[in-house]
Amino acid sequence: MTHALREQPATDIINPATGEVIATVPAHSKDDTREAFARARVAQKRWEKTSFRQRRKIFLRFHNLVLDNRERLMDTIQDENGKSRLSALEEVLDVALTARHYGYKGEKLLRPRRRKPVMPLLTSTWEQRAPKGVVGVIAPFNYPLALSISDALAALMAGNAVVLKPDSQTPLSALAGVELLERAGLPRDVFQVVPGRGSEVGQAIVEECDYLMFTGSTATGERLAQQAAARLIDYSMELGGKNAMIVAHDADLKRTVDGAWTACFGNSGQLCISIERLYVHREVAEEFIPAFVSRVQALRVGAGHDWDVDMGSLISVEHADEVERLVDDAVDKGATVLTGGRRLRELGDAFFAPTVLTDVPESAELYRAEVFGPVVYIEVVDSNEEAIERANDTTYGLNSSVWASPKTGRAIAKQLQTGTVNINEGYAPAWSAIDAPMGGWKKSGVGRRHGDGGLTKYTEQRNVTQTRLMSLMDNTVPRAQWAETLATMLRLGRDILR
Ligand code: NAP
């Protein structure tokens, strides 16, 4: 936790790209987590009384501190996750953008709003928003700064305290982020980080929190959703994906080849919104496929803080084993490897080559399952309609990428069953449009982050209605006569009080 507790067993944090132990962090227990909640509840009472102006000031100071300290943050992210510097930069920018967005927009979204009363003049109605209390955030390893801090920022702006469990493999970025928030003026105990296992800290969060913000696999999300439902607490789930890219007949192919590698291999494919399936229109397939494959072959894979590296390692040797198993299964069942398809043990045991497959049979596990690694497959289709049908043929619905002329792109986008659609990009522009909601259809999630709802979900609503002059139920008038009066007023008001 950010603040000292009793002695705990420790977890070694390993740089997956080098295999080195870079830090040792306490592995906290359920009891520690409950203590963190108790402190957060006390701190939250004071925090909710702060003005929007005060919160905005802290958020904007934090925005600048994040940018000023970006080199240190990127080092931490890369060292605990193994990703490239470019992927680490995405996280820093996301946190700054989110702080700025909710810093400026928070008050407008949260201040009391007048609502239409049932009887104007006789009554006035306001909608008020109050914080939920203590929000539990459970985060995954893949964007250890952004997915820990950005969702928490919205909860904090709404007056909540936050208890966060980062992934056990990657707690350091979240700890660094909270340190900067406290330097920006966030009071102690309002945002606590409790490193530890999902089965301990994660479970205690689900048992204690007033709202659950979970990002991770669909399997874990389904389980936690049931637990939250049993407690009748609200939750938001950002889950897995098997995202498709469509290359339409009128795509600008040079631009598509340049953009597609980031869409597929950004963060070594360990990105919920990265692409794992490409549907390429037959008219352009002959030109696109070899150009894309040779662009992928030119990617620079490696470790370290050098900006020139395009792709880093996977999160762990175990995850590389799983990616290898899925690729081998596809190849055994008839898939063709266009490039990659193997470990890069010369770089380290957690490295896997950026891989492009084709002829993947439906019987292969990765045909439908999320790999969460640098592995994509290509299918050639005869029409844009066929591409849309294939893209939607999945239990997931997180992100799609469409490469086409603007008109074709928008026409295709309307038919895709995903929470975001990026036209002529992979994932970044829709994600970074923080003013718009972002999340998953189908098994990719429940609720949304970003947008107005990404903040208001962390609040309870209160309808306050004040009655003036007389009661709506006048007991001095005979009831039948009163009923007639009300009916007449409703009739008269039908088109006036719309
Ligand atoms: P995961 O296994 O579900 O773990 C995510 C987090 O949940 C970790 O902090 C984990 O803790 C914790 N956890 C696991 N079991 C738990 C339990 N029983 N109770 C409470 N907490 C528990 O996910 P992952 O495989 O590491 O992450 C990758 C997945 O996340 C992919 O499917 C990816 O698509 C998805 N993802 C989605 C989004 C999105 O925005 N939609 C963003 C990023 C990632 P420990 O592992 O530390 O024990």
Coordinates of C-alpha atoms and ligand atoms in Angstrom, one line a residue:
M1 CA 0.0 0.0 0.0
T2 CA 1.1 3.5 -0.4
H3 CA 1.3 3.7 3.5
A4 CA 3.0 1.3 5.7
L5 CA 1.2 -1.7 7.1
R6 CA 2.2 -4.8 9.1
E7 CA 5.0 -7.1 7.6
Q8 CA 3.8 -8.9 4.6
P9 CA 5.1 -11.6 2.2
A10 CA 6.8 -10.0 -0.7
T11 CA 6.5 -10.3 -4.5
D12 CA 9.5 -9.8 -6.8
I13 CA 8.8 -7.5 -9.7
I14 CA 10.6 -8.8 -12.8
N15 CA 11.5 -7.0 -15.9
P16 CA 10.2 -9.5 -18.4
A17 CA 12.5 -8.3 -21.2
T18 CA 15.6 -9.0 -19.2
G19 CA 14.5 -11.4 -16.5
E20 CA 16.0 -9.1 -13.8
V21 CA 14.3 -8.5 -10.4
I22 CA 13.7 -4.7 -10.4
A23 CA 11.8 -4.3 -7.1
T24 CA 10.2 -6.2 -4.3
V25 CA 6.7 -5.2 -3.2
P26 CA 4.6 -6.5 -0.3
A27 CA 1.9 -8.9 -1.3
H28 CA -1.0 -7.7 0.8
S29 CA -3.8 -9.7 2.4
K30 CA -7.6 -9.4 2.7
D31 CA -7.2 -7.8 6.1
D32 CA -4.8 -5.2 4.8
T33 CA -7.3 -4.4 2.1
R34 CA -10.1 -4.0 4.6
E35 CA -7.9 -1.6 6.6
A36 CA -7.3 0.4 3.5
F37 CA -11.0 0.7 3.0
A38 CA -11.5 1.8 6.6
R39 CA -9.0 4.6 6.1
A40 CA -10.4 5.5 2.7
R41 CA -13.9 5.9 4.2
V42 CA -12.6 8.4 6.6
A43 CA -10.7 10.3 4.0
Q44 CA -13.6 10.2 1.6
K45 CA -15.9 12.2 3.9
R46 CA -13.4 15.1 3.8
W47 CA -12.7 14.7 0.1
E48 CA -16.3 14.9 -1.0
K49 CA -16.6 18.3 0.8
T50 CA -13.8 19.9 -1.4
S51 CA -15.0 22.3 -4.1
F52 CA -14.9 21.5 -7.8
R53 CA -12.4 24.3 -8.1
Q54 CA -10.1 22.6 -5.6
R55 CA -10.4 19.3 -7.4
R56 CA -9.8 20.9 -10.8
K57 CA -6.6 22.6 -9.4
I58 CA -5.2 19.3 -8.2
F59 CA -6.1 17.6 -11.5
L60 CA -4.4 20.3 -13.6
R61 CA -1.3 20.3 -11.4
F62 CA -1.2 16.5 -11.8
H63 CA -1.6 16.9 -15.6
N64 CA 1.6 18.9 -15.7
L65 CA 3.5 16.8 -13.2
V66 CA 2.8 13.7 -15.3
L67 CA 4.1 15.4 -18.4
D68 CA 7.1 16.8 -16.5
N69 CA 7.9 13.4 -15.1
R70 CA 7.2 11.4 -18.3
E71 CA 10.7 10.0 -18.7
R72 CA 10.7 8.5 -15.2
L73 CA 7.2 7.2 -15.7
M74 CA 8.0 5.6 -19.0
D75 CA 11.1 4.0 -17.5
T76 CA 9.0 2.5 -14.7
I77 CA 6.3 1.3 -17.1
Q78 CA 8.8 -0.3 -19.5
D79 CA 10.8 -1.9 -16.8
E80 CA 7.9 -3.7 -15.1
N81 CA 6.0 -4.5 -18.3
G82 CA 8.7 -5.0 -21.1
K83 CA 6.8 -2.8 -23.6
S84 CA 8.3 -0.4 -26.1
R85 CA 8.8 3.2 -25.2
L86 CA 6.2 4.3 -27.7
S87 CA 3.6 2.1 -25.9
A88 CA 4.7 3.6 -22.6
L89 CA 4.2 7.1 -24.0
E90 CA 0.6 6.2 -24.8
E91 CA 0.0 5.6 -21.1
V92 CA 1.5 8.9 -20.0
L93 CA -0.5 10.8 -22.6
D94 CA -3.7 9.0 -21.6
V95 CA -3.4 9.9 -18.0
A96 CA -2.7 13.6 -18.8
L97 CA -5.6 13.8 -21.2
T98 CA -8.0 12.2 -18.7
A99 CA -6.9 14.5 -15.9
R100 CA -7.4 17.5 -18.1
H101 CA -10.7 16.3 -19.5
Y102 CA -12.4 15.6 -16.2
G103 CA -10.6 18.5 -14.5
Y104 CA -12.4 20.9 -16.8
K105 CA -15.6 19.0 -17.3
G106 CA -16.2 17.5 -13.9
E107 CA -18.2 20.4 -12.4
K108 CA -20.5 20.8 -15.5
L109 CA -21.4 17.1 -15.3
L110 CA -21.8 16.9 -11.5
R111 CA -23.4 20.1 -10.4
P112 CA -27.1 20.0 -9.5
R113 CA -29.4 20.4 -12.6
R114 CA -32.9 21.7 -12.6
R115 CA -35.3 19.1 -14.0
K116 CA -38.8 19.6 -15.3
P117 CA -41.2 19.3 -12.3
V118 CA -44.6 17.7 -12.5
M119 CA -46.4 21.0 -11.8
P120 CA -44.3 24.1 -12.6
L121 CA -44.9 26.9 -10.2
L122 CA -46.2 24.5 -7.6
T123 CA -43.1 22.4 -7.5
S124 CA -39.4 22.6 -8.4
T125 CA -37.2 19.6 -9.1
W126 CA -33.4 19.2 -9.0
E127 CA -31.2 16.3 -9.9
Q128 CA -28.2 16.1 -7.6
R129 CA -25.3 13.7 -7.7
A130 CA -23.4 12.3 -4.7
P131 CA -20.3 10.1 -4.7
K132 CA -20.8 6.4 -4.4
G133 CA -18.3 6.3 -1.5
V134 CA -15.2 4.1 -2.0
V135 CA -14.6 2.8 -5.5
G136 CA -12.7 -0.4 -6.0
V137 CA -10.5 -0.5 -9.1
I138 CA -8.9 -3.7 -10.3
A139 CA -6.4 -3.3 -13.1
P140 CA -4.6 -5.6 -15.5
F141 CA -0.9 -5.6 -16.4
N142 CA -1.0 -4.4 -20.0
Y143 CA -1.3 -0.6 -19.4
P144 CA -0.2 -0.5 -15.8
L145 CA -0.3 3.3 -15.5
A146 CA -3.2 4.2 -17.7
L147 CA -5.6 1.5 -16.6
S148 CA -4.9 2.1 -12.9
I149 CA -4.9 5.8 -12.8
S150 CA -7.2 7.1 -15.5
D151 CA -10.3 5.2 -14.3
A152 CA -9.6 6.3 -10.8
L153 CA -9.3 9.9 -11.8
A154 CA -13.0 10.0 -12.9
A155 CA -14.0 8.4 -9.6
L156 CA -12.0 10.9 -7.6
M157 CA -13.4 13.9 -9.5
A158 CA -16.9 12.7 -8.5
G159 CA -15.8 12.9 -4.8
N160 CA -15.1 9.2 -4.2
A161 CA -12.1 7.7 -2.5
V162 CA -10.4 4.8 -4.4
V163 CA -8.7 1.6 -3.4
L164 CA -6.8 0.1 -6.3
K165 CA -5.4 -3.3 -6.9
P166 CA -2.8 -3.2 -9.7
D167 CA -1.9 -6.5 -11.4
S168 CA 0.6 -8.4 -9.2
Q169 CA 3.2 -8.3 -11.9
T170 CA 3.0 -4.5 -12.5
P171 CA 2.3 -2.4 -9.3
L172 CA 5.1 0.1 -9.7
S173 CA 3.5 2.4 -12.3
A174 CA 0.4 2.8 -10.2
L175 CA 2.4 3.6 -7.1
A176 CA 4.4 6.2 -9.1
G177 CA 1.1 7.7 -10.4
V178 CA -0.4 8.1 -7.0
E179 CA 2.7 9.6 -5.6
L180 CA 2.4 12.3 -8.3
L181 CA -1.3 12.8 -7.5
E182 CA -0.4 13.4 -3.8
R183 CA 2.3 15.8 -4.9
A184 CA -0.4 17.6 -6.9
G185 CA -2.4 18.0 -3.7
L186 CA -4.6 14.9 -3.4
P187 CA -5.0 14.2 0.4
R188 CA -3.4 11.1 1.8
D189 CA -5.6 8.0 2.0
V190 CA -8.1 9.3 -0.7
F191 CA -6.4 7.0 -3.3
Q192 CA -4.7 3.9 -1.9
V193 CA -2.8 1.3 -3.9
V194 CA -2.8 -2.2 -2.5
P195 CA -0.6 -4.6 -4.4
G196 CA -1.4 -8.3 -4.0
R197 CA -3.1 -11.3 -5.6
G198 CA -6.5 -11.2 -7.1
S199 CA -7.6 -14.0 -4.8
E200 CA -6.7 -11.9 -1.8
V201 CA -6.7 -8.2 -2.4
G202 CA -9.0 -8.4 -5.4
Q203 CA -11.6 -10.4 -3.6
A204 CA -11.5 -8.1 -0.6
I205 CA -12.1 -5.2 -2.9
V206 CA -15.1 -6.9 -4.4
E207 CA -16.5 -7.5 -0.9
E208 CA -15.9 -4.0 0.4
C209 CA -16.3 -1.5 -2.4
D210 CA -19.4 0.7 -3.2
Y211 CA -18.7 0.5 -6.9
L212 CA -16.4 -1.9 -8.9
M213 CA -14.4 -0.8 -11.9
F214 CA -12.7 -3.9 -13.3
T215 CA -10.5 -4.2 -16.3
G216 CA -9.3 -7.6 -17.3
S217 CA -10.3 -10.9 -18.9
T218 CA -13.9 -11.8 -19.7
A219 CA -13.6 -14.9 -17.5
T220 CA -12.6 -12.9 -14.4
G221 CA -15.2 -10.2 -15.3
E222 CA -18.0 -12.7 -15.4
R223 CA -17.1 -14.0 -12.0
L224 CA -16.7 -10.6 -10.4
A225 CA -20.0 -9.4 -12.0
Q226 CA -21.8 -12.2 -10.2
Q227 CA -20.3 -11.2 -6.9
A228 CA -21.1 -7.6 -7.4
A229 CA -24.7 -8.5 -8.3
A230 CA -25.0 -10.5 -5.2
R231 CA -24.1 -7.4 -3.2
L232 CA -26.4 -5.2 -5.3
I233 CA -23.5 -2.8 -6.1
D234 CA -23.0 -1.3 -9.5
Y235 CA -20.0 -2.1 -11.7
S236 CA -18.3 -1.4 -14.9
M237 CA -16.3 -4.1 -16.8
E238 CA -13.8 -3.5 -19.5
L239 CA -13.0 -7.0 -20.9
G240 CA -11.4 -8.9 -23.7
G241 CA -11.7 -8.5 -27.5
K242 CA -11.0 -10.3 -30.7
N243 CA -10.9 -7.2 -32.8
A244 CA -11.2 -7.1 -36.6
M245 CA -9.6 -4.9 -39.2
I246 CA -11.4 -4.4 -42.6
V247 CA -9.4 -3.4 -45.6
A248 CA -12.0 -2.3 -48.1
H249 CA -11.8 -2.2 -51.9
D250 CA -11.1 1.6 -51.9
A251 CA -8.5 1.7 -49.0
D252 CA -5.4 3.9 -49.4
L253 CA -3.1 0.9 -49.3
K254 CA 0.2 2.7 -48.5
R255 CA -1.5 4.4 -45.5
T256 CA -3.1 1.1 -44.5
V257 CA 0.2 -0.8 -44.5
D258 CA 1.8 1.9 -42.4
G259 CA -1.0 2.0 -39.9
A260 CA -1.8 -1.7 -39.7
W261 CA 1.4 -2.7 -37.9
T262 CA 0.7 -0.5 -34.9
A263 CA -3.0 -1.6 -34.9
C264 CA -1.8 -5.2 -34.7
F265 CA 1.5 -5.2 -32.8
G266 CA 1.3 -2.1 -30.6
N267 CA 2.1 -3.1 -27.0
S268 CA 3.1 -6.6 -28.4
G269 CA -0.5 -7.2 -29.2
Q270 CA -1.3 -7.2 -25.4
L271 CA -3.9 -4.5 -25.9
C272 CA -7.6 -5.1 -25.5
I273 CA -8.3 -3.0 -28.6
S274 CA -5.6 -4.3 -30.8
I275 CA -6.3 -6.2 -34.0
E276 CA -6.1 -10.0 -34.2
R277 CA -8.2 -10.6 -37.4
L278 CA -7.8 -8.9 -40.8
Y279 CA -10.5 -9.2 -43.6
V280 CA -9.0 -7.9 -46.8
H281 CA -11.1 -7.2 -49.9
R282 CA -10.1 -9.5 -52.8
E283 CA -9.6 -6.4 -55.1
V284 CA -6.7 -5.2 -53.0
A285 CA -5.5 -8.4 -51.3
E286 CA -2.7 -9.2 -53.8
E287 CA -1.1 -5.8 -53.3
F288 CA -1.8 -5.4 -49.5
I289 CA -0.8 -8.8 -48.1
P290 CA 2.8 -8.9 -49.3
A291 CA 3.4 -5.2 -48.5
F292 CA 2.0 -5.7 -45.0
V293 CA 4.0 -8.9 -44.4
S294 CA 7.2 -7.2 -45.4
R295 CA 6.4 -4.2 -43.2
V296 CA 5.9 -6.6 -40.2
Q297 CA 9.2 -8.3 -41.1
A298 CA 11.0 -4.9 -40.8
L299 CA 9.7 -4.3 -37.2
R300 CA 12.5 -3.8 -34.7
V301 CA 11.8 -6.0 -31.7
G302 CA 13.9 -5.5 -28.5
A303 CA 14.3 -4.5 -24.9
G304 CA 15.3 -1.2 -23.3
H305 CA 14.4 2.4 -23.4
D306 CA 15.4 3.2 -26.9
W307 CA 12.8 5.0 -29.0
D308 CA 13.7 3.0 -32.1
V309 CA 12.3 -0.3 -30.8
D310 CA 8.9 -1.0 -32.3
M311 CA 7.9 -3.9 -30.1
G312 CA 9.0 -5.1 -26.7
S313 CA 8.6 -8.4 -24.9
L314 CA 5.4 -10.1 -23.6
I315 CA 4.6 -9.7 -19.9
S316 CA 6.1 -13.0 -18.9
V317 CA 7.7 -16.2 -20.1
E318 CA 4.5 -18.0 -19.1
H319 CA 2.5 -15.7 -21.4
A320 CA 5.0 -16.3 -24.2
D321 CA 4.5 -20.1 -23.7
E322 CA 0.7 -19.6 -24.0
V323 CA 1.0 -17.5 -27.2
E324 CA 3.4 -20.2 -28.7
R325 CA 0.9 -22.9 -27.7
L326 CA -1.9 -21.1 -29.6
V327 CA 0.2 -20.5 -32.7
D328 CA 1.4 -24.2 -32.8
D329 CA -2.2 -25.4 -32.4
A330 CA -3.2 -23.3 -35.4
V331 CA -0.2 -24.4 -37.5
D332 CA -0.8 -28.1 -36.6
K333 CA -4.4 -27.7 -37.8
G334 CA -3.4 -26.2 -41.2
A335 CA -2.6 -22.5 -40.8
T336 CA 0.1 -21.0 -42.9
V337 CA 2.7 -18.7 -41.3
L338 CA 3.4 -15.7 -43.5
T339 CA 5.9 -14.3 -41.0
G340 CA 7.0 -14.9 -37.4
G341 CA 5.3 -17.8 -35.7
R342 CA 8.2 -18.4 -33.3
R343 CA 9.8 -17.4 -30.0
L344 CA 12.7 -14.9 -30.2
R345 CA 14.8 -16.6 -27.6
E346 CA 17.9 -14.8 -28.8
L347 CA 16.3 -11.7 -27.3
G348 CA 14.9 -13.3 -24.2
D349 CA 12.4 -16.0 -23.2
A350 CA 9.5 -13.6 -23.0
F351 CA 9.8 -12.4 -26.7
F352 CA 7.6 -13.7 -29.5
A353 CA 8.0 -12.6 -33.1
P354 CA 5.3 -10.5 -34.7
T355 CA 3.3 -13.1 -36.5
V356 CA 0.9 -13.1 -39.5
L357 CA -1.0 -16.2 -40.3
T358 CA -3.4 -17.2 -43.0
D359 CA -5.6 -20.3 -43.8
V360 CA -6.5 -20.5 -40.1
P361 CA -9.2 -23.2 -39.8
E362 CA -12.2 -22.7 -37.6
S363 CA -11.0 -25.6 -35.5
A364 CA -7.9 -23.7 -34.4
E365 CA -8.3 -22.2 -30.9
L366 CA -7.1 -18.8 -31.9
Y367 CA -9.7 -18.5 -34.7
R368 CA -12.1 -17.2 -32.0
A369 CA -10.1 -17.0 -28.8
E370 CA -8.2 -13.8 -27.8
V371 CA -4.4 -14.4 -28.1
F372 CA -3.4 -11.1 -26.4
G373 CA -0.1 -11.3 -28.1
P374 CA 1.6 -10.3 -31.4
V375 CA -0.4 -12.7 -33.6
V376 CA -2.9 -11.9 -36.3
Y377 CA -4.5 -13.8 -39.2
I378 CA -5.7 -12.7 -42.6
E379 CA -8.7 -13.8 -44.5
V380 CA -9.5 -12.6 -48.1
V381 CA -13.2 -11.7 -48.6
D382 CA -15.2 -11.0 -51.8
S383 CA -17.1 -7.9 -50.6
N384 CA -17.3 -5.4 -47.8
E385 CA -20.5 -7.0 -46.7
E386 CA -18.8 -10.3 -46.2
A387 CA -16.0 -8.5 -44.2
I388 CA -18.7 -7.0 -41.9
E389 CA -20.4 -10.3 -41.4
R390 CA -17.1 -12.0 -40.5
A391 CA -16.0 -9.1 -38.3
N392 CA -19.3 -9.4 -36.3
D393 CA -19.1 -13.2 -36.0
T394 CA -17.6 -13.2 -32.5
T395 CA -18.8 -13.2 -28.9
Y396 CA -16.7 -10.0 -28.4
G397 CA -17.4 -6.4 -29.4
L398 CA -14.7 -4.0 -28.3
N399 CA -13.0 -2.3 -31.2
S400 CA -12.8 -2.4 -35.0
S401 CA -10.5 -0.7 -37.5
V402 CA -11.7 0.1 -41.0
W403 CA -9.4 1.2 -43.8
A404 CA -11.5 2.7 -46.7
S405 CA -12.5 6.0 -48.4
P406 CA -14.3 8.2 -45.9
K407 CA -17.7 7.4 -47.3
T408 CA -17.2 3.6 -47.4
G409 CA -15.6 3.8 -44.0
R410 CA -18.6 5.5 -42.4
A411 CA -21.0 3.1 -44.1
I412 CA -19.1 0.1 -42.8
A413 CA -18.7 1.6 -39.3
K414 CA -22.5 1.8 -38.9
Q415 CA -22.8 -1.9 -39.2
L416 CA -20.1 -3.0 -36.8
Q417 CA -21.0 -4.4 -33.4
T418 CA -18.2 -2.8 -31.4
G419 CA -17.9 0.0 -28.9
T420 CA -15.3 1.8 -30.9
V421 CA -14.7 2.0 -34.7
N422 CA -11.5 3.7 -35.9
I423 CA -11.7 4.7 -39.6
N424 CA -8.2 4.8 -41.2
E425 CA -6.5 4.1 -37.8
G426 CA -6.1 1.1 -35.5
Y427 CA -7.2 2.1 -32.0
A428 CA -5.6 5.3 -30.7
P429 CA -7.9 8.1 -32.0
A430 CA -11.1 6.6 -30.6
W431 CA -9.5 5.7 -27.3
S432 CA -8.0 9.2 -27.0
A433 CA -11.3 11.0 -27.7
I434 CA -12.0 11.1 -23.9
D435 CA -15.1 13.2 -24.4
A436 CA -16.8 10.1 -26.1
P437 CA -17.7 6.9 -24.4
M438 CA -15.4 3.8 -24.8
G439 CA -16.2 0.2 -24.0
G440 CA -17.4 -3.1 -25.2
W441 CA -20.5 -4.7 -26.7
K442 CA -21.3 -8.4 -26.0
K443 CA -18.7 -10.2 -23.9
S444 CA -16.3 -7.3 -24.1
G445 CA -17.8 -5.4 -21.3
V446 CA -20.5 -3.7 -19.3
G447 CA -20.7 0.1 -18.9
R448 CA -18.3 2.6 -20.4
R449 CA -15.2 4.5 -19.4
H450 CA -14.6 8.1 -20.9
G451 CA -17.4 10.4 -21.9
D452 CA -19.9 11.9 -19.5
G453 CA -21.0 8.4 -18.4
G454 CA -17.4 7.5 -17.5
L455 CA -17.7 10.1 -14.7
T456 CA -21.4 10.0 -13.7
K457 CA -21.3 6.2 -13.3
Y458 CA -19.4 6.9 -10.0
T459 CA -22.3 8.8 -8.5
E460 CA -25.7 8.2 -7.0
Q461 CA -28.5 10.4 -8.2
R462 CA -30.8 12.2 -5.9
N463 CA -34.1 13.7 -7.0
V464 CA -35.0 16.7 -4.8
T465 CA -38.4 18.1 -5.3
Q466 CA -39.7 21.0 -3.4
T467 CA -43.5 21.8 -3.2
R468 CA -44.7 25.3 -2.8
L469 CA -48.0 26.9 -1.8
M470 CA -50.2 23.8 -1.7
S471 CA -49.9 20.0 -1.7
L472 CA -50.6 18.1 -4.9
M473 CA -53.2 16.1 -3.0
D474 CA -55.6 18.8 -1.6
N475 CA -57.6 17.0 1.1
T476 CA -60.1 19.9 1.5
V477 CA -61.6 19.2 -1.9
P478 CA -63.8 16.1 -2.5
R479 CA -61.6 13.5 -4.2
A480 CA -63.8 13.0 -7.3
Q481 CA -63.7 16.8 -7.9
W482 CA -59.9 16.9 -7.3
A483 CA -59.5 14.0 -9.8
E484 CA -61.4 16.1 -12.3
T485 CA -59.3 19.1 -11.6
L486 CA -56.0 17.2 -12.1
A487 CA -57.3 15.6 -15.3
T488 CA -58.2 19.0 -16.7
M489 CA -54.8 20.4 -15.7
L490 CA -53.1 17.5 -17.4
R491 CA -55.2 17.9 -20.6
L492 CA -54.5 21.7 -20.7
G493 CA -50.8 21.1 -20.0
R494 CA -50.3 18.3 -22.5
D495 CA -48.9 20.4 -25.3
I496 CA -47.6 23.2 -23.1
L497 CA -45.5 21.2 -20.6
R498 CA -43.8 18.9 -23.1
Ligands
NAP1 P1 -7.2 -11.1 -15.5 O1 -6.5 -12.4 -15.3 O2 -8.6 -11.0 -15.5 O3 -6.6 -10.1 -14.4 C1 -6.9 -8.8 -14.3 C2 -6.9 -8.3 -12.9 O4 -7.8 -9.0 -12.1 C3 -5.5 -8.6 -12.2 O5 -5.2 -7.5 -11.3 C4 -5.8 -9.8 -11.4 O6 -5.0 -10.0 -10.3 C5 -7.2 -9.6 -11.0 N1 -7.9 -10.8 -10.6 C6 -7.8 -12.0 -11.2 N2 -8.6 -12.9 -10.6 C7 -9.3 -12.2 -9.7 C8 -10.3 -12.6 -8.7 N3 -10.8 -13.8 -8.6 N4 -10.8 -11.6 -7.9 C9 -10.4 -10.3 -8.0 N5 -9.4 -10.0 -8.8 C10 -8.9 -10.9 -9.7 O7 -6.7 -10.4 -16.9 P2 -5.3 -10.5 -17.6 O8 -5.3 -11.7 -18.4 O9 -4.2 -10.3 -16.7 O10 -5.5 -9.2 -18.6 C11 -5.7 -9.3 -19.9 C12 -7.1 -9.2 -20.3 O11 -7.6 -8.0 -19.9 C13 -7.4 -9.4 -21.7 O12 -8.5 -10.3 -21.9 C14 -7.6 -8.0 -22.2 O13 -8.4 -8.0 -23.4 C15 -8.3 -7.4 -21.0 N6 -8.3 -6.0 -21.1 C16 -9.4 -5.3 -21.3 C17 -9.3 -3.9 -21.4 C18 -10.5 -3.0 -21.8 O14 -10.5 -1.8 -21.7 N7 -11.6 -3.6 -22.3 C19 -8.1 -3.2 -21.2 C20 -7.0 -4.0 -20.9 C21 -7.1 -5.4 -20.8 P3 -3.6 -10.8 -10.3 O15 -3.3 -11.3 -11.7 O16 -2.6 -9.8 -9.8 O17 -3.8 -12.0 -9.3

